[in-house]
Coordinates of N, CA and C in Angstrom, one line a residue:
M257 N 123.7 -105.5 198.3 CA 123.3 -104.0 198.1 C 122.6 -103.9 199.5
T258 N 122.8 -102.2 199.8 CA 122.5 -101.9 200.8 C 120.8 -101.6 201.3
D259 N 120.5 -100.7 201.8 CA 119.1 -100.4 201.9 C 118.5 -99.8 200.8
V260 N 117.5 -100.2 200.2 CA 116.8 -99.6 198.6 C 115.9 -98.4 199.4
V261 N 116.4 -97.1 198.6 CA 115.5 -95.8 199.0 C 114.3 -95.7 198.1
L262 N 114.9 -95.9 196.6 CA 113.8 -95.4 195.5 C 113.6 -97.2 194.8
R263 N 112.2 -97.5 194.2 CA 112.0 -98.6 193.5 C 111.3 -98.2 192.2
A264 N 111.7 -99.1 191.3 CA 110.6 -98.9 190.2 C 110.3 -100.4 189.8
K265 N 108.9 -100.5 189.9 CA 108.7 -102.1 189.3 C 107.9 -102.0 188.4
E266 N 108.1 -102.7 187.1 CA 107.6 -102.9 186.0 C 107.0 -101.6 185.6
C267 N 107.6 -100.4 185.3 CA 106.9 -99.3 184.8 C 107.2 -98.9 183.5
D268 N 106.2 -98.7 182.7 CA 106.0 -98.0 181.5 C 105.6 -96.7 181.6
I269 N 106.2 -95.8 180.6 CA 105.8 -94.3 180.9 C 105.5 -93.8 179.6
Y270 N 104.4 -93.3 179.4 CA 103.4 -92.8 178.2 C 103.3 -91.5 178.3
Y271 N 103.4 -90.7 177.1 CA 103.0 -89.2 176.7 C 102.0 -89.4 175.7
G272 N 100.5 -89.3 176.6 CA 99.6 -89.5 175.8 C 99.3 -91.2 175.0
S273 N 99.2 -91.5 173.8 CA 99.3 -93.0 173.7 C 100.6 -93.4 173.1
Y274 N 101.4 -92.8 173.1 CA 103.1 -92.8 173.0 C 103.7 -93.4 174.1
K275 N 104.3 -94.9 173.8 CA 105.0 -95.4 175.0 C 106.7 -94.7 174.6
A276 N 107.1 -94.2 175.8 CA 108.0 -93.7 175.7 C 109.4 -94.7 176.3
V277 N 109.1 -95.2 177.5 CA 110.1 -96.1 178.0 C 108.9 -97.5 178.7
R278 N 109.6 -98.6 178.3 CA 108.8 -99.7 178.9 C 109.6 -100.4 180.0
D279 N 109.1 -101.3 180.5 CA 109.2 -102.1 181.7 C 110.4 -101.9 182.3
V280 N 110.5 -100.9 183.2 CA 111.8 -100.6 183.8 C 111.6 -101.0 185.5
S281 N 112.4 -101.7 185.9 CA 112.6 -102.3 187.2 C 114.0 -102.0 187.8
I282 N 113.9 -101.2 188.9 CA 115.3 -100.9 189.1 C 115.2 -100.5 191.1
D283 N 116.2 -101.1 191.5 CA 116.4 -100.5 193.1 C 117.4 -99.6 193.5
I284 N 117.2 -98.5 194.1 CA 118.4 -97.4 194.1 C 118.7 -97.7 195.2
P285 N 120.1 -97.9 195.4 CA 120.5 -98.1 197.1 C 120.9 -97.1 197.5
K286 N 120.8 -96.7 199.3 CA 120.9 -95.8 199.9 C 122.4 -95.4 200.0
N287 N 122.6 -94.1 200.2 CA 124.1 -93.6 200.0 C 124.9 -94.2 199.3
K288 N 124.8 -94.1 198.1 CA 125.3 -94.8 196.8 C 125.0 -93.7 195.8
I289 N 125.8 -93.7 194.6 CA 125.8 -92.9 193.6 C 125.5 -93.9 192.4
T290 N 124.2 -93.4 191.9 CA 123.9 -94.4 190.7 C 123.9 -93.6 189.5
A291 N 124.6 -93.7 188.5 CA 124.3 -93.4 187.0 C 123.6 -94.2 186.2
F292 N 122.7 -93.4 185.5 CA 122.1 -93.6 184.6 C 122.8 -93.1 183.0
I293 N 122.9 -94.1 182.2 CA 123.7 -93.7 181.2 C 123.1 -94.6 179.7
G294 N 123.4 -94.1 178.7 CA 122.7 -94.7 177.3 C 122.9 -93.5 176.5
P295 N 122.3 -94.0 175.0 CA 122.4 -93.2 174.0 C 121.2 -92.1 174.3
S296 N 121.4 -90.6 173.5 CA 120.0 -89.7 173.5 C 118.8 -90.8 173.1
G297 N 117.6 -90.1 173.9 CA 116.2 -90.5 173.8 C 116.0 -91.9 173.9
C298 N 116.7 -92.4 175.2 CA 116.6 -93.7 175.7 C 115.5 -93.9 176.9
G299 N 115.3 -92.7 177.3 CA 114.4 -92.6 178.4 C 115.4 -92.3 179.7
K300 N 116.5 -91.8 179.9 CA 117.2 -91.9 181.0 C 116.6 -90.7 182.2
S301 N 116.6 -89.3 181.1 CA 116.1 -88.4 182.2 C 114.3 -88.9 182.4
T302 N 113.8 -89.1 181.7 CA 112.2 -89.5 181.7 C 112.3 -90.6 182.8
V303 N 113.1 -91.5 183.4 CA 112.5 -92.0 184.5 C 113.4 -91.3 185.5
L304 N 114.3 -90.8 185.5 CA 114.8 -89.8 186.8 C 113.4 -88.8 187.0
R305 N 113.0 -88.4 186.0 CA 111.9 -87.1 186.6 C 110.5 -87.7 187.1
C306 N 110.7 -89.1 186.9 CA 109.5 -89.8 187.6 C 109.8 -90.0 188.9
F307 N 111.0 -90.3 189.4 CA 111.3 -90.1 190.9 C 110.8 -89.2 191.7
N308 N 110.8 -88.1 191.2 CA 110.5 -86.6 192.0 C 109.3 -86.1 191.2
R309 N 108.4 -86.8 190.6 CA 107.2 -86.3 189.8 C 107.4 -85.2 189.3
L310 N 108.4 -85.2 188.6 CA 108.6 -83.7 187.4 C 107.7 -83.7 186.2
N311 N 107.6 -85.2 186.0 CA 106.7 -85.2 184.8 C 105.3 -85.1 184.9
D312 N 104.8 -84.8 186.2 CA 103.3 -84.5 186.3 C 103.1 -83.3 185.7
L313 N 104.4 -82.4 185.7 CA 104.0 -81.1 184.9 C 103.8 -81.5 183.6
I314 N 103.6 -82.0 182.8 CA 103.6 -82.5 181.5 C 102.2 -83.2 181.3
E315 N 101.2 -82.3 180.7 CA 100.0 -83.0 180.9 C 99.5 -84.2 180.1
S316 N 100.3 -84.7 179.3 CA 100.1 -86.0 178.5 C 100.6 -87.0 179.3
F317 N 101.7 -86.9 180.3 CA 102.1 -88.0 181.0 C 101.5 -89.0 181.7
R318 N 101.6 -89.9 181.7 CA 101.0 -91.4 182.9 C 102.2 -92.2 182.9
L319 N 102.0 -93.0 184.2 CA 102.8 -93.9 184.4 C 102.0 -95.3 184.7
K320 N 102.2 -96.4 184.0 CA 102.1 -97.5 184.5 C 103.2 -98.6 185.4
G321 N 102.8 -99.0 186.4 CA 103.6 -99.8 187.1 C 103.7 -98.7 188.3
K322 N 104.6 -99.2 189.2 CA 105.1 -98.9 190.5 C 106.4 -98.2 191.1
M323 N 106.0 -96.9 191.3 CA 107.8 -96.4 192.0 C 107.4 -96.2 193.2
T324 N 108.3 -96.7 194.3 CA 108.0 -96.4 195.6 C 109.4 -95.8 196.4
Y325 N 109.3 -94.7 197.4 CA 110.0 -94.0 198.1 C 109.9 -95.0 199.6
H326 N 111.1 -95.3 200.1 CA 110.8 -96.3 201.1 C 109.5 -97.1 201.4
G327 N 109.2 -97.8 200.1 CA 108.0 -98.8 200.2 C 106.9 -97.9 199.9
Q328 N 106.9 -96.6 200.0 CA 105.4 -96.0 199.8 C 105.4 -95.6 198.3
D329 N 104.1 -95.8 198.0 CA 103.8 -95.3 196.5 C 103.9 -94.1 196.3
L330 N 104.7 -93.3 195.4 CA 105.1 -92.5 195.0 C 103.9 -91.6 194.1
Y331 N 103.1 -92.3 193.6 CA 102.0 -91.8 193.0 C 100.3 -92.2 193.4
A332 N 100.5 -92.7 194.9 CA 99.2 -92.7 195.5 C 98.4 -91.4 195.7
P333 N 97.1 -91.6 195.3 CA 96.5 -90.6 195.3 C 96.4 -89.4 196.8
D334 N 97.0 -89.8 197.7 CA 97.2 -89.1 199.0 C 98.6 -88.5 199.1
V335 N 99.3 -88.9 198.2 CA 100.7 -88.3 198.2 C 101.0 -86.8 197.8
D336 N 101.6 -86.0 198.4 CA 101.7 -84.6 197.9 C 102.9 -84.8 197.2
P337 N 102.8 -83.8 195.7 CA 104.1 -84.0 194.8 C 104.7 -82.7 195.5
V338 N 104.6 -82.0 196.1 CA 105.6 -81.0 196.6 C 106.3 -81.5 197.6
E339 N 105.9 -82.3 198.5 CA 106.6 -82.9 199.5 C 107.6 -84.0 198.9
V340 N 107.0 -84.7 197.8 CA 107.8 -85.8 197.2 C 109.3 -85.0 196.8
R341 N 109.2 -83.7 196.2 CA 110.0 -82.9 195.8 C 111.0 -82.3 196.7
R342 N 110.4 -81.9 197.8 CA 111.4 -81.7 198.9 C 112.6 -82.9 199.5
R343 N 111.6 -84.2 199.4 CA 112.7 -85.3 199.9 C 113.6 -85.4 198.8
I344 N 113.2 -85.4 197.7 CA 113.9 -86.0 196.5 C 114.0 -84.7 195.5
G345 N 115.1 -83.9 195.6 CA 115.7 -82.8 195.1 C 116.3 -83.2 193.6
M346 N 116.4 -81.9 192.7 CA 116.7 -82.1 191.6 C 117.8 -81.0 191.1
V347 N 118.8 -81.2 190.6 CA 119.6 -80.6 189.8 C 119.9 -80.5 188.4
F348 N 119.7 -79.4 187.7 CA 119.2 -79.6 186.4 C 120.7 -79.4 185.6
Q349 N 120.4 -79.9 184.2 CA 121.8 -79.4 183.1 C 122.2 -78.2 183.2
K350 N 121.5 -77.1 183.3 CA 122.2 -75.8 183.1 C 121.6 -75.3 184.4
P351 N 122.9 -74.9 184.9 CA 122.9 -73.9 186.2 C 121.4 -72.9 186.3
N352 N 120.6 -73.1 187.3 CA 119.8 -72.1 187.1 C 119.2 -71.5 188.6
P353 N 120.3 -70.6 188.9 CA 120.0 -69.7 189.9 C 118.7 -69.0 190.0
F354 N 118.2 -68.7 191.3 CA 117.0 -67.6 191.1 C 117.3 -66.6 190.9
P355 N 116.8 -65.5 190.3 CA 117.5 -63.8 190.3 C 117.1 -63.4 191.6
K356 N 117.9 -64.2 192.3 CA 118.2 -63.3 193.9 C 119.5 -63.4 194.3
T357 N 119.7 -62.7 195.6 CA 121.1 -62.7 196.2 C 121.4 -64.4 196.6
I358 N 122.8 -64.5 196.5 CA 123.5 -65.6 196.8 C 122.9 -66.2 197.9
Y359 N 122.5 -65.4 199.4 CA 121.9 -65.9 200.6 C 120.3 -66.3 200.1
D360 N 119.7 -65.6 199.8 CA 118.4 -66.0 199.1 C 118.2 -67.0 198.2
N361 N 119.2 -67.7 197.7 CA 118.8 -68.6 196.8 C 118.7 -69.8 197.7
I362 N 119.4 -69.8 198.6 CA 119.4 -70.6 199.6 C 118.3 -70.5 200.5
A363 N 118.0 -69.5 200.8 CA 117.2 -69.4 202.2 C 115.8 -69.6 201.6
Y364 N 115.3 -69.4 200.3 CA 114.3 -69.5 199.6 C 113.2 -70.6 200.4
G365 N 114.0 -71.9 199.8 CA 113.2 -72.8 200.1 C 113.1 -73.6 201.4
P366 N 113.8 -73.2 202.4 CA 113.5 -73.6 203.8 C 112.5 -72.5 204.2
R367 N 112.8 -71.2 203.5 CA 111.3 -70.4 204.2 C 110.2 -70.7 203.9
I368 N 110.0 -70.9 202.5 CA 108.5 -71.6 202.1 C 108.0 -72.9 202.7
S369 N 109.1 -73.5 203.3 CA 108.5 -75.3 204.0 C 108.6 -74.9 205.3
G370 N 108.9 -73.5 205.7 CA 108.4 -73.1 207.4 C 109.4 -73.3 208.0
F371 N 110.9 -73.6 207.9 CA 112.0 -73.6 208.8 C 111.7 -72.6 209.8
K372 N 112.1 -73.1 210.9 CA 112.0 -72.3 212.1 C 113.4 -72.0 212.6
G373 N 114.4 -72.6 212.1 CA 115.9 -72.6 213.0 C 116.6 -71.5 212.3
D374 N 117.9 -71.3 212.9 CA 118.7 -70.3 212.5 C 119.4 -70.4 210.9
M375 N 118.8 -69.6 210.5 CA 118.8 -69.4 208.9 C 120.3 -68.9 208.3
D376 N 121.0 -68.3 208.9 CA 122.3 -68.0 208.9 C 123.1 -69.1 208.7
E377 N 122.7 -70.1 209.7 CA 123.8 -71.0 209.9 C 123.4 -72.3 208.8
L378 N 122.3 -72.5 208.6 CA 121.4 -73.2 207.1 C 122.2 -72.7 206.1
V379 N 122.1 -71.3 206.0 CA 122.7 -71.0 204.5 C 124.3 -71.5 204.5
E380 N 124.9 -71.1 205.7 CA 126.7 -71.4 205.7 C 126.8 -72.8 205.6
T381 N 126.2 -73.8 206.1 CA 126.1 -75.4 206.3 C 125.8 -75.6 204.9
S382 N 124.6 -75.2 204.1 CA 124.4 -75.6 202.6 C 125.7 -75.3 201.6
L383 N 126.3 -74.2 201.8 CA 127.2 -73.5 201.0 C 128.3 -74.3 201.2
R384 N 128.7 -74.7 202.8 CA 129.8 -75.5 202.9 C 129.8 -76.8 202.2
R385 N 129.0 -77.4 202.6 CA 128.8 -79.0 201.9 C 128.6 -78.7 200.5
A386 N 128.2 -77.7 199.9 CA 128.6 -77.5 198.4 C 130.1 -77.1 198.0
V387 N 130.6 -76.8 198.8 CA 132.2 -76.6 198.9 C 132.1 -75.3 198.2
L388 N 131.6 -74.2 198.6 CA 131.5 -72.9 197.8 C 131.6 -72.1 199.0
W389 N 131.4 -72.3 200.4 CA 131.3 -71.2 201.1 C 132.6 -70.1 201.2
D390 N 133.9 -70.6 201.1 CA 134.9 -69.9 201.0 C 135.0 -69.0 199.8
E391 N 134.3 -69.5 198.7 CA 134.3 -68.4 197.7 C 133.3 -67.5 197.4
V392 N 132.1 -67.4 198.3 CA 130.8 -66.8 198.4 C 130.8 -65.9 199.6
K393 N 131.7 -66.5 200.7 CA 131.0 -65.9 202.1 C 131.0 -64.3 202.2
D394 N 131.8 -63.9 201.5 CA 131.8 -62.2 201.7 C 131.0 -61.4 200.6
K395 N 130.1 -62.2 199.6 CA 129.4 -61.5 198.8 C 127.9 -62.2 198.7
L396 N 127.6 -62.7 200.1 CA 126.1 -63.4 199.9 C 124.9 -62.6 199.9
Q397 N 125.2 -61.2 199.7 CA 124.2 -60.1 199.2 C 124.4 -59.8 197.8
E398 N 124.9 -60.4 197.0 CA 125.4 -60.2 195.4 C 124.4 -61.2 194.8
S399 N 124.1 -60.9 193.8 CA 123.2 -61.8 193.2 C 123.8 -63.3 192.5
G400 N 123.0 -64.2 192.6 CA 123.6 -65.6 192.2 C 124.2 -65.4 190.9
F401 N 123.8 -64.8 189.9 CA 124.2 -64.6 188.5 C 125.6 -64.2 188.6
S402 N 125.9 -63.3 189.3 CA 127.3 -63.0 189.5 C 128.6 -63.8 189.6
L403 N 128.1 -65.2 190.0 CA 129.1 -66.8 189.9 C 129.2 -66.9 188.7
S404 N 130.5 -67.8 188.4 CA 130.7 -68.5 187.5 C 129.8 -69.4 187.0
G405 N 130.1 -70.3 185.8 CA 128.9 -71.0 185.6 C 128.9 -72.3 186.5
G406 N 130.0 -72.8 186.9 CA 130.7 -74.0 187.8 C 130.2 -73.4 189.3
Q407 N 130.4 -72.5 189.5 CA 129.9 -71.7 191.2 C 128.3 -71.9 191.0
Q408 N 127.7 -71.5 189.9 CA 126.1 -71.3 190.1 C 125.7 -72.8 189.8
Q409 N 126.4 -73.8 189.5 CA 126.0 -75.3 189.4 C 125.7 -75.3 191.2
R410 N 126.9 -75.3 191.7 CA 127.2 -75.4 193.0 C 126.3 -74.7 194.0
L411 N 125.9 -73.7 193.4 CA 125.0 -72.8 194.4 C 123.4 -73.8 194.2
C412 N 123.4 -73.8 193.0 CA 122.0 -74.6 192.9 C 122.1 -76.4 193.7
I413 N 123.3 -76.6 193.6 CA 123.2 -78.0 194.6 C 123.1 -77.7 196.0
A414 N 123.6 -76.6 196.4 CA 123.3 -76.1 197.6 C 121.8 -75.6 198.2
R415 N 121.3 -74.9 197.4 CA 119.8 -74.7 197.4 C 119.0 -76.4 197.5
T416 N 119.2 -76.7 196.6 CA 118.7 -78.1 196.6 C 118.8 -78.8 198.3
I417 N 120.0 -79.1 198.5 CA 120.0 -79.5 200.0 C 119.8 -78.8 201.2
A418 N 119.5 -77.3 201.0 CA 119.2 -76.6 202.1 C 117.8 -77.0 202.6
V419 N 116.9 -77.7 201.7 CA 115.7 -78.0 202.2 C 115.6 -79.3 202.9
Q420 N 116.9 -80.1 202.8 CA 117.1 -81.2 203.8 C 116.4 -82.5 203.1
P421 N 116.9 -82.8 201.7 CA 116.0 -83.9 200.8 C 117.0 -85.0 201.1
E422 N 116.6 -86.3 201.0 CA 117.4 -87.3 201.3 C 118.2 -88.0 200.0
V423 N 117.2 -87.5 198.9 CA 117.9 -88.1 197.4 C 118.1 -86.8 196.7
V424 N 119.2 -86.7 196.0 CA 119.2 -85.8 195.1 C 119.5 -86.3 193.5
L425 N 118.6 -85.8 192.8 CA 118.7 -86.3 191.4 C 119.5 -85.5 190.7
M426 N 120.1 -85.7 189.6 CA 121.1 -84.9 188.5 C 121.2 -85.2 187.4
D427 N 120.3 -84.1 186.7 CA 120.2 -84.5 184.9 C 121.4 -83.6 184.6
E428 N 122.5 -84.5 183.9 CA 123.6 -84.0 183.1 C 124.3 -82.6 184.0
P429 N 124.6 -82.6 185.2 CA 124.7 -81.6 186.2 C 126.0 -80.8 185.5
C430 N 127.0 -81.4 184.6 CA 128.0 -81.0 184.3 C 128.0 -80.7 182.7
A431 N 127.1 -81.0 182.3 CA 126.9 -80.8 181.0 C 127.5 -79.3 180.0
A432 N 126.9 -77.9 181.1 CA 127.2 -76.8 180.7 C 128.7 -76.2 181.3
L433 N 129.6 -77.3 182.0 CA 130.5 -76.8 182.5 C 131.9 -77.2 181.7
D434 N 133.0 -76.3 182.2 CA 134.3 -76.6 181.8 C 134.8 -78.0 182.6
P435 N 135.9 -78.3 182.0 CA 136.4 -79.7 182.7 C 137.0 -79.4 184.2
I436 N 137.3 -78.2 184.8 CA 138.2 -78.2 186.0 C 136.2 -77.9 186.8
S437 N 135.3 -77.3 186.2 CA 134.4 -77.3 187.4 C 133.6 -78.6 187.4
T438 N 134.0 -79.4 186.5 CA 133.2 -80.4 186.3 C 133.9 -81.2 187.4
L439 N 135.1 -81.6 187.5 CA 136.0 -82.1 188.4 C 135.5 -81.7 190.2
K440 N 135.2 -80.4 190.3 CA 134.8 -80.1 191.3 C 133.4 -80.8 191.7
I441 N 132.4 -80.6 190.9 CA 131.0 -81.4 191.2 C 131.5 -82.8 191.1
E442 N 132.1 -83.3 190.5 CA 132.4 -84.9 190.7 C 132.8 -85.1 192.2
D443 N 133.9 -84.4 192.5 CA 134.5 -84.1 194.1 C 133.4 -84.1 195.1
L444 N 132.4 -82.9 194.8 CA 131.4 -82.8 195.3 C 130.1 -83.9 195.8
M445 N 130.2 -84.7 194.5 CA 129.3 -85.7 194.7 C 129.9 -86.6 195.8
K446 N 131.1 -87.1 195.8 CA 131.8 -88.1 196.4 C 131.5 -87.6 198.2
E447 N 131.5 -86.4 198.3 CA 131.6 -85.9 199.7 C 130.0 -86.0 200.0
L448 N 129.2 -85.5 199.1 CA 127.7 -85.4 199.8 C 127.0 -87.0 199.5
V449 N 127.8 -88.2 199.0 CA 126.9 -89.5 198.9 C 127.0 -89.7 200.4
Q450 N 128.0 -89.4 201.4 CA 127.8 -89.9 202.7 C 126.5 -89.7 203.3
N451 N 125.9 -88.5 202.8 CA 124.6 -88.0 203.4 C 123.5 -88.1 202.6
Y452 N 123.7 -88.2 201.1 CA 122.5 -88.6 200.4 C 122.7 -89.5 199.6
T453 N 121.7 -90.1 198.8 CA 121.4 -90.8 197.9 C 121.3 -90.1 196.8
I454 N 122.3 -90.5 195.9 CA 122.6 -89.6 194.4 C 122.3 -90.2 193.1
I455 N 121.5 -90.0 192.2 CA 121.3 -90.3 190.9 C 121.8 -89.4 189.7
I456 N 122.5 -89.8 188.9 CA 123.1 -88.9 188.2 C 122.8 -89.6 186.8
V457 N 121.9 -88.5 185.7 CA 122.3 -89.1 184.5 C 123.5 -88.5 183.7
T458 N 124.2 -88.9 182.9 CA 125.4 -88.6 182.2 C 125.5 -89.2 181.0
H459 N 126.3 -88.1 179.9 CA 126.5 -88.8 178.5 C 128.0 -89.1 178.9
N460 N 128.5 -89.0 179.8 CA 130.0 -88.9 179.7 C 130.4 -90.1 180.6
M461 N 130.9 -91.3 179.7 CA 131.0 -92.5 180.6 C 132.2 -92.6 181.5
Q462 N 133.1 -91.4 181.2 CA 134.2 -91.4 182.1 C 133.8 -91.1 183.6
Q463 N 132.8 -90.1 183.4 CA 132.1 -89.7 184.5 C 131.3 -90.5 185.1
A464 N 130.7 -91.8 185.0 CA 130.2 -92.6 185.4 C 131.3 -93.6 186.3
T465 N 132.1 -93.7 185.4 CA 133.3 -94.7 186.2 C 133.9 -94.1 187.2
R466 N 134.3 -92.5 187.1 CA 134.6 -92.1 188.5 C 134.0 -91.7 189.4
V467 N 132.8 -91.6 189.4 CA 132.0 -91.3 190.5 C 130.7 -92.4 191.0
A468 N 130.5 -93.1 189.9 CA 129.3 -94.1 190.4 C 129.4 -95.3 191.1
D469 N 128.9 -95.7 192.1 CA 129.0 -97.0 192.7 C 128.2 -97.9 191.8
Y470 N 126.9 -97.6 191.0 CA 126.1 -98.8 190.2 C 126.2 -97.8 189.0
T471 N 125.8 -98.4 188.0 CA 125.4 -97.8 186.6 C 124.3 -98.9 186.3
A472 N 123.5 -98.1 185.5 CA 122.3 -98.5 184.7 C 122.5 -98.2 183.2
F473 N 122.4 -99.0 182.3 CA 122.5 -98.5 180.9 C 121.0 -98.9 180.2
Y474 N 120.6 -97.9 180.0 CA 119.5 -98.1 179.0 C 119.7 -97.8 177.4
N475 N 118.7 -98.5 176.8 CA 118.8 -98.3 175.5 C 117.6 -98.1 174.9
A476 N 117.6 -98.2 173.3 CA 116.4 -97.8 172.8 C 116.0 -98.4 171.9
Q477 N 114.3 -98.9 171.4 CA 114.5 -99.7 170.1 C 113.5 -99.0 169.5
V478 N 113.3 -99.1 168.2 CA 112.2 -98.6 167.4 C 111.3 -99.8 167.4
V479 N 110.2 -99.3 167.7 CA 108.8 -100.7 167.8 C 107.8 -100.1 166.8
E480 N 107.5 -100.9 165.9 CA 106.7 -100.8 164.7 C 105.6 -100.5 165.5
G481 N 104.9 -99.4 164.9 CA 103.3 -98.8 165.7 C 103.3 -98.3 166.8
A482 N 104.4 -98.0 167.4 CA 104.5 -97.2 168.8 C 105.0 -95.8 168.7
G483 N 104.9 -95.5 167.2 CA 105.5 -93.8 166.9 C 106.5 -93.5 167.4
G484 N 107.4 -94.3 167.6 CA 109.0 -94.1 167.5 C 109.7 -94.8 168.5
K485 N 110.9 -94.6 169.0 CA 111.5 -95.4 169.9 C 111.2 -95.5 171.2
V486 N 111.5 -96.6 171.6 CA 111.0 -97.1 172.9 C 112.0 -97.5 173.8
G487 N 112.3 -96.6 174.9 CA 113.3 -96.6 175.4 C 113.5 -97.6 176.5
Y488 N 114.5 -98.4 177.1 CA 114.2 -99.7 178.2 C 115.8 -99.9 178.9
L489 N 115.4 -100.3 180.1 CA 116.7 -100.6 181.0 C 117.2 -101.9 180.5
A490 N 118.6 -101.8 179.8 CA 119.1 -102.9 179.3 C 119.9 -103.7 180.4
E491 N 120.6 -102.8 181.3 CA 121.3 -103.6 182.3 C 121.5 -102.7 183.6
F492 N 121.8 -103.3 184.6 CA 122.1 -102.7 186.2 C 122.9 -103.5 186.5
D493 N 124.1 -102.8 187.2 CA 124.8 -103.9 187.9 C 126.0 -102.6 188.7
S494 N 126.7 -103.0 189.3 CA 127.9 -102.3 189.6 C 128.7 -101.7 188.7
T495 N 129.1 -100.4 189.0 CA 129.9 -99.9 187.7 C 130.7 -100.4 187.3
E496 N 131.8 -101.1 188.2 CA 133.1 -102.0 187.7 C 132.3 -103.1 186.7
K497 N 131.3 -103.7 187.1 CA 131.0 -105.0 186.2 C 130.6 -104.3 184.8
I498 N 129.6 -103.2 184.9 CA 129.0 -102.7 183.9 C 130.1 -102.2 183.0
F499 N 131.2 -102.0 183.4 CA 132.4 -101.4 182.2 C 133.4 -102.3 181.9
S500 N 133.3 -103.4 183.0 CA 134.6 -104.7 182.5 C 133.7 -105.7 182.3
D501 N 132.9 -106.1 182.9 CA 132.2 -107.3 182.0 C 130.8 -107.4 182.3
P502 N 130.2 -106.7 181.2 CA 128.7 -106.5 181.1 C 127.9 -108.0 180.8
E503 N 126.7 -107.8 181.1 CA 126.1 -109.2 180.4 C 125.9 -109.1 178.9
Q504 N 125.1 -107.9 178.7 CA 124.5 -107.7 177.3 C 125.6 -107.1 176.5
E505 N 125.4 -107.8 175.4 CA 126.6 -107.4 174.0 C 126.4 -105.9 173.7
S506 N 124.9 -105.4 173.8 CA 124.7 -103.9 173.5 C 125.4 -102.9 174.8
T507 N 125.3 -103.6 176.0 CA 126.0 -102.7 177.0 C 127.7 -102.8 176.7
R508 N 128.3 -103.6 176.2 CA 129.4 -103.9 175.9 C 129.7 -102.9 174.6
D509 N 128.7 -102.9 173.7 CA 129.2 -102.0 172.5 C 129.3 -100.6 173.0
Y510 N 128.4 -100.4 173.9 CA 128.1 -98.9 174.2 C 129.3 -98.4 175.0
V511 N 130.0 -99.1 176.1 CA 130.8 -98.7 177.0 C 132.5 -98.9 176.4
T512 N 132.3 -99.5 175.0 CA 133.5 -99.5 174.7 C 133.5 -98.5 173.4
G513 N 132.5 -98.0 173.0 CA 132.3 -96.8 172.0 C 132.1 -97.5 170.6
R514 N 131.9 -99.0 170.6 CA 131.7 -99.4 169.5 C 129.7 -99.4 169.1
F515 N 129.3 -98.5 169.8 CA 127.6 -98.3 169.5 C 127.3 -97.7 168.0
G516 N 126.1 -98.1 167.7 CA 125.8 -97.1 166.8 C 124.8 -97.7 166.0

């Protein structure tokens, strides 16, 4: 495996006294696409959001274990979560453009982080990287909401990469999109991975096989006295291995559709 950018070591994730996810250890390789798959409620998005400290916004959240970014403890007391989120960007399930112009959607993040360079150039580069420039270059002063759903999601990806993160987290980025928009986002991911490390949560197993270099299968089990299901990482390997020759029977059942 290439350089490790993000690492989780023996992580348990709690909401109050409820343990939502147990004992996750995973290394996320640099400039690769890693897919998180598994049934609903198994902790995929919960783990994803720990990597850029978005779960901090939930009062009852706490993490046991260690999550590191280039060896630096992400949860150390002197680490600024805002800086974490600048370096580790996030694209959500539903496109969520700001109520601003297309231009200002891209420029907003760099402005608040004190960008001193050529803003027009940064906006154009970000939109080009998100394969959106040719579609919007003549309407940069129109609202981000004037775009189609697929274009809005690419706008959100452009907005994320405008602040020059190293990692892009994607939480089911195609769930609200039609098949053609989905394929555009998948092609975009394959382009972006040359410059970024990408983790995608997806329910679409065909999507994982199309785009991901590595795949992590999460599962959940009902634990007596735990207050519900506890998610855990069942298996992590190259996508080819997970889908053609997994070690775990539960992984095999899930990827072949026998799960349930």
